[in-house]
Structures are given as C-alpha cells and as structure tokens.
C-alpha cells in the first residue's frame, strides 16, 4: 500500500473511551475517560498522557476482515455507510485502492486493535447488525485476555484471528469519528496523522495494561485530568489536552453519546497546528485563524516562525479578528481562543456548544 504522504508522516488511530460512573455530587460528571502514560523510553512523546491508539498496521487492512464480517452477517451496505460522510475528508480517510478495505473501516479496526493491545479492552458489536438501537459499545471479558493481548502485541497472532476464534465482530459501527490531528512540522522526524474516534460504555471495565507500552493508566474526569496537567502532576499531549477541554464542558455521558452519533457524518478538518514564537510564550494556530497559512499542506516549513518574536501573546492576539489558537506560556499552561463557530459542527473548546442536544 502506497500512501500519498507516507514519506512525511505515519498514519494512526486513537480512541477516546468514556465509561459511565456514579457522580459524587449533583453537578459532577457521570463518566470518566480512559488515558495512560507512555513509558520514559517511548520513541514518540515519552511520559505523555494519551488516549489508547497507535500506528496503522497491515493487519488493519487485511482481506481476512472481509470474510469474517461476511460470515458474521454484516452487510456490505452497512460497511459502505461508514464512508457516508458529508464534511471534510483529510487524506487519511481516503481509500487509494478499491481492492483495499475502506479506510473508514480499517482506521476503526486500528483504533480497536491498539486499544486491546495496550489495555486489554475488547469492544465487540452485534453480529449481523450494521446499526444498533444503543449508542453504547459492549466489551467482552470472558476469555483469556492477557494471553491474547500478548500474542497480538508480539505479532504471534492477529486481531482478526482473535475475533474469528471468539465468534465476535469488532464494534466498528459504534466508534464515532471525532477529529483528525497531524503532528506539527517541527517534529518532522516523528510525525503522525491520527484519526480520533469516540466510544461510550455503560459501565467502567477492568483494563489490563501492556507492560512495555503502558507505564500507568487512569480513569478520570476531563476536568480532573486537566487540573492535574496544570499542577504539573502529569503532562497531556496537546491533542489530548484539547479534546479533554472540549469534553470538560459536558458532564453527562448520554448527552455526549447523542452528540457523537449526530456529528459522526459531519467530517473532520485536519488539525495541524502551526507555530509562532512570541516574547512570552508560543502560539499555535489552527484552521480558520487569521494567522493560519492559506491552503497549508502540512509539509512546508513555516517561514514566519519568528515574525512576532518581539511581541507578547496578548498583543499578537489583538491584531487578529478570527481566532482559533492555543497560547502556551509553558508546557503545562495553555489558553484556548476560538471566536468562530467550531469546525465540523463540533464541541466548542470555549464551551459555546450550540450544537449540543438539549437535556
């Protein structure tokens, strides 16, 4: 498989897993989010707190999936409907070869596989049904999780073989497209285009951290994770901090589930932050901001990196009318500015959530 941008970055998929929990007070969250800490010796973003996920693998595109899904009664029409998206489609979602699995399927398989490899969480769907009346995923625990996790992680067996032997089907239909991030060009030696999906669970499952990839893991609320980041007790990678900030304004998991279902087909603008240095920090702009380069290809070096190096972040901001940016004063303290309608009908990073369903 030859991908258009393969020499510039790798492709990957991540999964935001939200599980229902009992709130401790009337106004508290009724869910927690699953995150884990990368090991210190990790080749990419060591020690960072991330969602489950990882690089696309050839097994995610295996023709064997066609046979398994057919045997489970999953209709071609239901699978084709995964690609029925009306909005923005970055190249990661585009299928280059009609003989390959549709990328909107294989990226979901990647997110599910990586979640199982890293944390032993297996999300399974309803055999023979492309849609379910429930927006919530189911997880399976009645098998030797640790053994299969090791075998798949070490390359002894495949994710498709696991489902084949268990008689299950991966829950691709209740993984909701959430966003798409591209590592900034300044990390040119290690860049990833990542499709983010979201899954909601009706209860919090036990997870089984893979010892080589997971140093610690947490189930916690968005606001608690963000506060721990600000207190420098942990470090959230920028996409994770952004997505948790979006979620932090919505405390009800049912509301998030309804929103995710409704937004699933609205597309995902590629979010590749472009950096500007300031006198008192660093500025990263996103599409729609006055300072975002026109028709940015995600590859070109940014020639204006130090254009505002002698100005403060506040003074740079005063010059702009359209804001979609993050201002960093250090690695643990950032402020989001977005005075536009959120892209792709998404949750607003400042909490102006006009797209949320009513309670």
CSV table of C-alpha atoms in Angstrom, one decimal:
chain,number,residue,atom,x,y,z
A,1,UNK,CA,0.0,0.0,0.0
A,2,UNK,CA,1.5,3.4,-1.1
A,3,UNK,CA,0.1,6.4,0.7
A,4,UNK,CA,0.4,9.9,-0.7
A,5,UNK,CA,2.1,11.3,2.4
A,6,UNK,CA,3.9,8.2,3.7
A,7,UNK,CA,7.3,9.8,3.4
A,8,UNK,CA,6.3,12.7,5.6
A,9,UNK,CA,4.3,11.0,8.4
A,10,UNK,CA,2.8,7.8,9.5
A,11,UNK,CA,-1.0,7.2,9.9
A,12,UNK,CA,-2.6,6.1,13.1
A,13,UNK,CA,-5.8,5.9,15.0
A,14,UNK,CA,-6.8,6.7,18.6
A,15,UNK,CA,-9.8,6.0,20.7
A,16,UNK,CA,-11.5,8.2,23.4
A,17,UNK,CA,-13.2,5.7,25.7
A,18,UNK,CA,-15.8,7.2,28.0
A,19,UNK,CA,-17.4,5.0,30.7
A,20,UNK,CA,-20.4,5.8,32.8
A,21,UNK,CA,-19.7,6.2,36.5
A,22,UNK,CA,-21.8,7.3,39.5
A,23,UNK,CA,-21.3,11.0,40.1
A,24,UNK,CA,-20.1,12.1,43.5
A,25,UNK,CA,-22.4,15.2,43.5
A,26,UNK,CA,-25.4,16.6,41.6
A,27,UNK,CA,-23.2,18.7,39.2
A,28,UNK,CA,-20.4,16.2,38.8
A,29,UNK,CA,-19.5,14.2,35.7
A,30,UNK,CA,-21.3,10.9,35.3
A,31,UNK,CA,-18.4,9.4,33.3
A,32,UNK,CA,-14.7,9.0,33.2
A,33,UNK,CA,-12.2,8.9,30.4
A,34,UNK,CA,-9.5,6.3,29.9
A,35,UNK,CA,-5.9,7.5,29.5
A,36,UNK,CA,-2.5,6.1,30.0
A,37,UNK,CA,1.1,7.3,30.4
A,38,UNK,CA,3.7,6.4,27.8
A,39,UNK,CA,7.0,4.9,29.1
A,40,UNK,CA,10.0,7.1,29.5
A,41,UNK,CA,11.8,5.2,26.8
A,42,UNK,CA,9.0,5.5,24.3
A,43,UNK,CA,10.2,6.7,20.8
A,44,UNK,CA,7.3,9.2,20.5
A,45,UNK,CA,6.0,11.6,23.2
A,46,UNK,CA,7.7,9.8,26.2
A,47,UNK,CA,6.0,10.3,29.5
A,48,UNK,CA,2.9,11.9,27.9
A,49,UNK,CA,-0.6,11.1,28.9
A,50,UNK,CA,-2.5,9.9,25.8
A,51,UNK,CA,-5.7,8.0,24.7
A,52,UNK,CA,-5.3,4.4,23.6
A,53,UNK,CA,-4.1,4.1,20.0
A,54,UNK,CA,-1.2,3.7,17.7
A,55,UNK,CA,0.2,3.3,14.2
A,56,UNK,CA,-1.8,1.8,11.3
A,57,UNK,CA,-0.6,-1.8,10.7
A,58,UNK,CA,-1.0,-4.0,7.6
A,59,UNK,CA,-3.3,-6.4,9.6
A,60,UNK,CA,-5.8,-3.5,9.9
A,61,UNK,CA,-6.2,-3.7,6.1
A,62,UNK,CA,-6.2,-7.5,5.8
A,63,UNK,CA,-8.6,-9.0,3.3
A,64,UNK,CA,-9.4,-11.6,6.0
A,65,UNK,CA,-11.7,-9.0,7.6
A,66,UNK,CA,-14.0,-9.2,4.5
A,67,UNK,CA,-14.5,-12.9,5.1
A,68,UNK,CA,-15.0,-12.5,8.8
A,69,UNK,CA,-17.5,-9.7,8.5
A,70,UNK,CA,-19.4,-11.5,5.8
A,71,UNK,CA,-19.6,-14.7,8.0
A,72,UNK,CA,-20.9,-12.6,10.9
A,73,UNK,CA,-23.8,-11.3,8.7
A,74,UNK,CA,-22.5,-7.8,8.4
A,75,UNK,CA,-23.9,-6.4,5.2
A,76,UNK,CA,-21.8,-4.6,2.6
A,77,UNK,CA,-24.3,-1.7,2.7
A,78,UNK,CA,-23.7,-1.2,6.4
A,79,UNK,CA,-20.0,-1.1,5.9
A,80,UNK,CA,-20.3,1.2,2.9
A,81,UNK,CA,-22.3,3.5,5.1
A,82,UNK,CA,-19.2,4.2,7.3
A,83,UNK,CA,-18.0,6.3,4.4
A,84,UNK,CA,-21.2,8.3,4.1
A,85,UNK,CA,-19.6,11.5,5.4
A,86,UNK,CA,-20.7,14.9,4.1
A,87,UNK,CA,-17.9,17.1,5.5
A,88,UNK,CA,-14.1,17.5,5.3
A,89,UNK,CA,-12.1,14.4,4.5
A,90,UNK,CA,-8.3,14.6,5.1
A,91,UNK,CA,-6.3,12.1,3.1
A,92,UNK,CA,-6.0,9.7,5.9
A,93,UNK,CA,-9.7,8.7,5.3
A,94,UNK,CA,-9.3,8.2,1.6
A,95,UNK,CA,-9.0,4.7,0.1
A,96,UNK,CA,-6.4,4.7,-2.7
A,97,UNK,CA,-7.1,1.2,-4.0
A,98,UNK,CA,-10.6,-0.2,-4.4
A,99,UNK,CA,-9.2,-3.6,-3.6
A,100,UNK,CA,-8.2,-2.4,-0.1
A,101,UNK,CA,-10.6,-2.1,2.9
A,102,UNK,CA,-12.3,1.2,3.1
A,103,UNK,CA,-10.1,3.5,5.3
A,104,UNK,CA,-13.2,4.4,7.3
A,105,UNK,CA,-13.4,0.8,8.3
A,106,UNK,CA,-9.6,0.0,8.6
A,107,UNK,CA,-8.9,3.0,10.8
A,108,UNK,CA,-11.6,1.9,13.2
A,109,UNK,CA,-10.1,-1.5,13.2
A,110,UNK,CA,-6.7,0.0,14.0
A,111,UNK,CA,-8.1,2.0,17.0
A,112,UNK,CA,-9.9,-1.1,18.3
A,113,UNK,CA,-6.8,-3.3,17.9
A,114,UNK,CA,-4.4,-0.8,19.6
A,115,UNK,CA,-6.9,-0.3,22.5
A,116,UNK,CA,-6.8,-4.1,23.0
A,117,UNK,CA,-3.0,-4.4,22.6
A,118,UNK,CA,-2.4,-1.6,25.1
A,119,UNK,CA,-5.1,-2.0,27.7
A,120,UNK,CA,-6.8,-5.4,27.0
A,121,UNK,CA,-10.2,-3.7,26.3
A,122,UNK,CA,-12.1,-5.5,23.6
A,123,UNK,CA,-15.1,-3.7,22.2
A,124,UNK,CA,-17.5,-6.1,20.3
A,125,UNK,CA,-20.5,-5.4,18.2
A,126,UNK,CA,-23.8,-7.1,17.4
A,127,UNK,CA,-23.3,-9.8,14.8
A,128,UNK,CA,-25.2,-9.2,11.6
A,129,UNK,CA,-26.2,-5.7,12.5
A,130,UNK,CA,-24.8,-2.6,10.9
A,131,UNK,CA,-26.6,-0.4,13.3
A,132,UNK,CA,-27.7,-0.7,16.9
A,133,UNK,CA,-30.5,0.9,18.8
A,134,UNK,CA,-28.0,1.7,21.5
A,135,UNK,CA,-25.2,4.2,21.0
A,136,UNK,CA,-23.1,2.4,23.7
A,137,UNK,CA,-20.4,-0.2,22.9
A,138,UNK,CA,-20.1,-3.5,24.6
A,139,UNK,CA,-16.9,-5.0,26.0
A,140,UNK,CA,-16.0,-8.7,26.3
A,141,UNK,CA,-14.2,-10.2,29.3
A,142,UNK,CA,-15.0,-13.9,29.2
A,143,UNK,CA,-11.7,-15.1,27.5
A,144,UNK,CA,-8.0,-15.2,28.2
A,145,UNK,CA,-7.4,-11.5,27.8
A,146,UNK,CA,-3.7,-11.5,28.9
A,147,UNK,CA,-2.7,-14.3,26.6
A,148,UNK,CA,-4.4,-12.9,23.5
A,149,UNK,CA,-3.1,-9.4,24.3
A,150,UNK,CA,0.4,-10.7,24.5
A,151,UNK,CA,0.1,-12.8,21.3
A,152,UNK,CA,-1.3,-9.9,19.2
A,153,UNK,CA,1.1,-7.4,20.7
A,154,UNK,CA,4.1,-9.6,20.0
A,155,UNK,CA,2.9,-10.4,16.4
A,156,UNK,CA,2.3,-14.1,17.1
A,157,UNK,CA,-1.4,-13.8,16.2
A,158,UNK,CA,-3.7,-11.3,14.6
A,159,UNK,CA,-6.7,-9.2,15.7
A,160,UNK,CA,-8.8,-10.8,13.0
A,161,UNK,CA,-7.9,-14.3,14.3
A,162,UNK,CA,-9.0,-13.3,17.8
A,163,UNK,CA,-12.4,-12.3,16.6
A,164,UNK,CA,-12.6,-15.4,14.4
A,165,UNK,CA,-11.9,-17.7,17.4
A,166,UNK,CA,-14.2,-15.8,19.8
A,167,UNK,CA,-17.1,-15.7,17.3
A,168,UNK,CA,-17.3,-12.0,17.7
A,169,UNK,CA,-17.2,-8.9,15.5
A,170,UNK,CA,-15.3,-5.7,16.2
A,171,UNK,CA,-17.6,-2.8,17.2
A,172,UNK,CA,-16.8,-0.5,14.2
A,173,UNK,CA,-20.3,0.9,14.0
A,174,UNK,CA,-20.3,2.4,17.5
A,175,UNK,CA,-16.9,4.1,17.0
A,176,UNK,CA,-17.8,7.7,16.2
A,177,UNK,CA,-15.5,9.9,14.2
A,178,UNK,CA,-14.3,12.6,16.5
A,179,UNK,CA,-11.4,14.5,15.0
A,180,UNK,CA,-8.2,14.3,13.0
A,181,UNK,CA,-4.8,15.7,14.2
A,182,UNK,CA,-1.4,16.0,12.4
A,183,UNK,CA,1.8,16.4,14.4
A,184,UNK,CA,3.3,19.9,13.7
A,185,UNK,CA,6.1,20.1,11.1
A,186,UNK,CA,8.7,21.0,13.7
A,187,UNK,CA,8.6,17.3,14.7
A,188,UNK,CA,9.5,16.3,11.2
A,189,UNK,CA,11.4,13.1,12.2
A,190,UNK,CA,8.4,11.7,14.1
A,191,UNK,CA,5.0,12.8,12.7
A,192,UNK,CA,1.6,11.1,12.8
A,193,UNK,CA,-1.7,11.8,11.2
A,194,UNK,CA,-4.2,10.4,13.6
A,195,UNK,CA,-7.9,9.8,13.3
A,196,UNK,CA,-9.6,10.1,16.7
A,197,UNK,CA,-12.7,8.1,17.4
A,198,UNK,CA,-15.0,8.1,20.4
A,199,UNK,CA,-16.7,5.2,22.2
A,200,UNK,CA,-19.1,5.3,25.1
A,201,UNK,CA,-19.6,2.5,27.6
A,202,UNK,CA,-22.4,2.0,30.1
A,203,UNK,CA,-20.0,0.8,32.8
A,204,UNK,CA,-16.3,1.0,33.6
A,205,UNK,CA,-14.5,-2.1,32.6
A,206,UNK,CA,-11.3,-3.5,34.1
A,207,UNK,CA,-8.3,-2.9,31.9
A,208,UNK,CA,-5.1,-4.9,31.5
A,209,UNK,CA,-2.1,-2.6,30.9
A,210,UNK,CA,0.6,-3.9,28.5
A,211,UNK,CA,3.8,-3.6,30.5
A,212,UNK,CA,6.0,-2.4,27.7
A,213,UNK,CA,3.7,0.3,26.3
A,214,UNK,CA,1.8,1.5,29.4
A,215,UNK,CA,3.5,2.9,32.5
A,216,UNK,CA,0.4,3.9,34.3
A,217,UNK,CA,-3.3,4.3,33.4
A,218,UNK,CA,-6.2,6.3,34.8
A,219,UNK,CA,-10.0,6.5,34.6
A,220,UNK,CA,-10.8,10.1,35.5
A,221,UNK,CA,-13.0,13.1,34.6
A,222,UNK,CA,-11.9,15.6,31.9
A,223,UNK,CA,-11.6,18.4,34.4
A,224,UNK,CA,-9.6,16.3,36.9
A,225,UNK,CA,-7.1,15.3,34.2
A,226,UNK,CA,-6.8,18.9,33.0
A,227,UNK,CA,-6.2,20.2,36.6
A,228,UNK,CA,-3.5,17.5,37.2
A,229,UNK,CA,-1.9,18.7,34.0
A,230,UNK,CA,-1.9,22.4,35.2
A,231,UNK,CA,-0.5,21.3,38.6
A,232,UNK,CA,2.3,19.5,36.6
A,233,UNK,CA,1.4,16.1,38.1
A,234,UNK,CA,1.2,14.7,34.6
A,235,UNK,CA,1.6,16.0,31.1
A,236,UNK,CA,-1.1,15.8,28.5
A,237,UNK,CA,0.0,15.8,24.9
A,238,UNK,CA,-1.6,18.8,23.1
A,239,UNK,CA,-4.4,16.9,21.1
A,240,UNK,CA,-5.4,15.1,24.4
A,241,UNK,CA,-5.5,18.4,26.3
A,242,UNK,CA,-7.6,20.0,23.5
A,243,UNK,CA,-10.1,17.1,23.3
A,244,UNK,CA,-10.4,16.9,27.1
A,245,UNK,CA,-11.1,20.6,27.2
A,246,UNK,CA,-13.9,20.2,24.7
A,247,UNK,CA,-15.3,17.4,26.7
A,248,UNK,CA,-14.9,19.2,30.0
A,249,UNK,CA,-18.0,21.4,29.4
A,250,UNK,CA,-20.3,18.4,29.0
A,251,UNK,CA,-20.8,16.4,32.3
A,252,UNK,CA,-23.5,14.0,31.0
A,253,UNK,CA,-22.4,10.9,29.1
A,254,UNK,CA,-25.8,10.5,27.5
A,255,UNK,CA,-25.6,13.9,26.0
A,256,UNK,CA,-22.2,13.2,24.6
A,257,UNK,CA,-23.4,9.9,23.1
A,258,UNK,CA,-26.3,11.7,21.3
A,259,UNK,CA,-23.9,14.4,20.1
A,260,UNK,CA,-21.4,11.9,18.8
A,261,UNK,CA,-24.0,9.9,16.9
A,262,UNK,CA,-25.3,13.1,15.3
A,263,UNK,CA,-21.9,14.5,14.5
A,264,UNK,CA,-20.5,11.2,13.2
A,265,UNK,CA,-21.0,12.1,9.5
A,266,UNK,CA,-20.1,15.7,9.5
A,267,UNK,CA,-16.4,15.2,8.7
A,268,UNK,CA,-13.1,16.2,10.3
A,269,UNK,CA,-10.9,19.1,9.3
A,270,UNK,CA,-7.2,18.2,9.5
A,271,UNK,CA,-5.9,19.9,12.7
A,272,UNK,CA,-2.2,20.6,12.1
A,273,UNK,CA,-1.0,23.3,14.5
A,274,UNK,CA,1.3,26.0,13.0
A,275,UNK,CA,3.7,27.6,15.4
A,276,UNK,CA,4.7,31.2,16.0
A,277,UNK,CA,7.1,32.3,18.7
A,278,UNK,CA,6.3,35.2,21.0
A,279,UNK,CA,8.2,37.2,23.6
A,280,UNK,CA,6.4,35.4,26.4
A,281,UNK,CA,5.4,32.1,25.0
A,282,UNK,CA,4.5,30.1,22.0
A,283,UNK,CA,1.4,30.4,19.8
A,284,UNK,CA,-0.1,27.5,17.8
A,285,UNK,CA,-2.8,28.4,15.3
A,286,UNK,CA,-5.4,26.1,13.7
A,287,UNK,CA,-7.5,26.3,10.5
A,288,UNK,CA,-9.7,29.4,10.4
A,289,UNK,CA,-7.4,31.6,12.4
A,290,UNK,CA,-6.2,34.8,10.7
A,291,UNK,CA,-2.6,33.6,11.1
A,292,UNK,CA,-3.2,30.1,9.6
A,293,UNK,CA,-1.4,29.9,6.2
A,294,UNK,CA,-3.7,29.7,3.2
A,295,UNK,CA,-4.0,26.2,1.7
A,296,UNK,CA,-1.5,24.8,4.2
A,297,UNK,CA,-0.2,21.4,3.1
A,298,UNK,CA,1.1,20.2,6.4
A,299,UNK,CA,4.5,19.6,4.9
A,300,UNK,CA,6.1,23.0,4.2
A,301,UNK,CA,8.4,24.6,6.8
A,302,UNK,CA,6.8,27.7,8.3
A,303,UNK,CA,8.8,30.7,7.2
A,304,UNK,CA,7.2,33.2,9.6
A,305,UNK,CA,8.1,31.3,12.8
A,306,UNK,CA,9.7,34.3,14.4
A,307,UNK,CA,7.6,37.0,12.8
A,308,UNK,CA,6.2,38.1,16.1
A,309,UNK,CA,9.0,37.0,18.4
A,310,UNK,CA,9.3,40.5,19.9
A,311,UNK,CA,5.6,40.8,20.7
A,312,UNK,CA,3.6,39.4,23.6
A,313,UNK,CA,0.9,36.8,23.0
A,314,UNK,CA,-1.7,39.3,24.0
A,315,UNK,CA,-0.5,41.9,21.5
A,316,UNK,CA,-0.4,39.3,18.7
A,317,UNK,CA,-4.0,38.3,19.6
A,318,UNK,CA,-5.2,41.9,19.5
A,319,UNK,CA,-4.2,42.1,15.8
A,320,UNK,CA,-6.4,39.2,14.8
A,321,UNK,CA,-10.2,39.2,14.1
A,322,UNK,CA,-10.6,35.4,13.6
A,323,UNK,CA,-9.1,33.3,16.5
A,324,UNK,CA,-8.6,29.6,16.5
A,325,UNK,CA,-5.4,29.2,18.5
A,326,UNK,CA,-3.7,27.9,21.6
A,327,UNK,CA,-1.3,30.1,23.6
A,328,UNK,CA,1.3,28.4,25.7
A,329,UNK,CA,3.3,30.1,28.4
A,330,UNK,CA,5.0,26.8,29.3
A,331,UNK,CA,4.4,23.1,28.6
A,332,UNK,CA,1.7,22.8,31.3
A,333,UNK,CA,-0.2,26.0,30.9
A,334,UNK,CA,-2.1,26.8,27.7
A,335,UNK,CA,-5.2,29.0,26.9
A,336,UNK,CA,-7.5,28.4,24.1
A,337,UNK,CA,-9.0,31.1,21.9
A,338,UNK,CA,-11.8,30.4,19.5
A,339,UNK,CA,-14.3,33.2,18.5
A,340,UNK,CA,-15.6,31.3,15.5
A,341,UNK,CA,-18.2,28.6,15.1
A,342,UNK,CA,-16.5,25.3,15.9
A,343,UNK,CA,-15.3,23.5,12.8
A,344,UNK,CA,-17.4,20.5,11.6
A,345,UNK,CA,-20.3,21.0,14.0
A,346,UNK,CA,-18.0,20.0,16.9
A,347,UNK,CA,-17.9,20.8,20.6
A,348,UNK,CA,-16.5,24.3,21.1
A,349,UNK,CA,-13.2,24.5,23.0
A,350,UNK,CA,-14.6,27.5,24.9
A,351,UNK,CA,-17.8,25.9,25.9
A,352,UNK,CA,-20.1,27.7,23.4
A,353,UNK,CA,-21.7,24.5,22.4
A,354,UNK,CA,-24.6,25.5,20.1
A,355,UNK,CA,-24.5,22.0,18.6
A,356,UNK,CA,-25.2,20.0,21.7
A,357,UNK,CA,-28.6,18.3,22.0
A,358,UNK,CA,-30.9,19.5,24.7
A,359,UNK,CA,-31.1,17.7,28.0
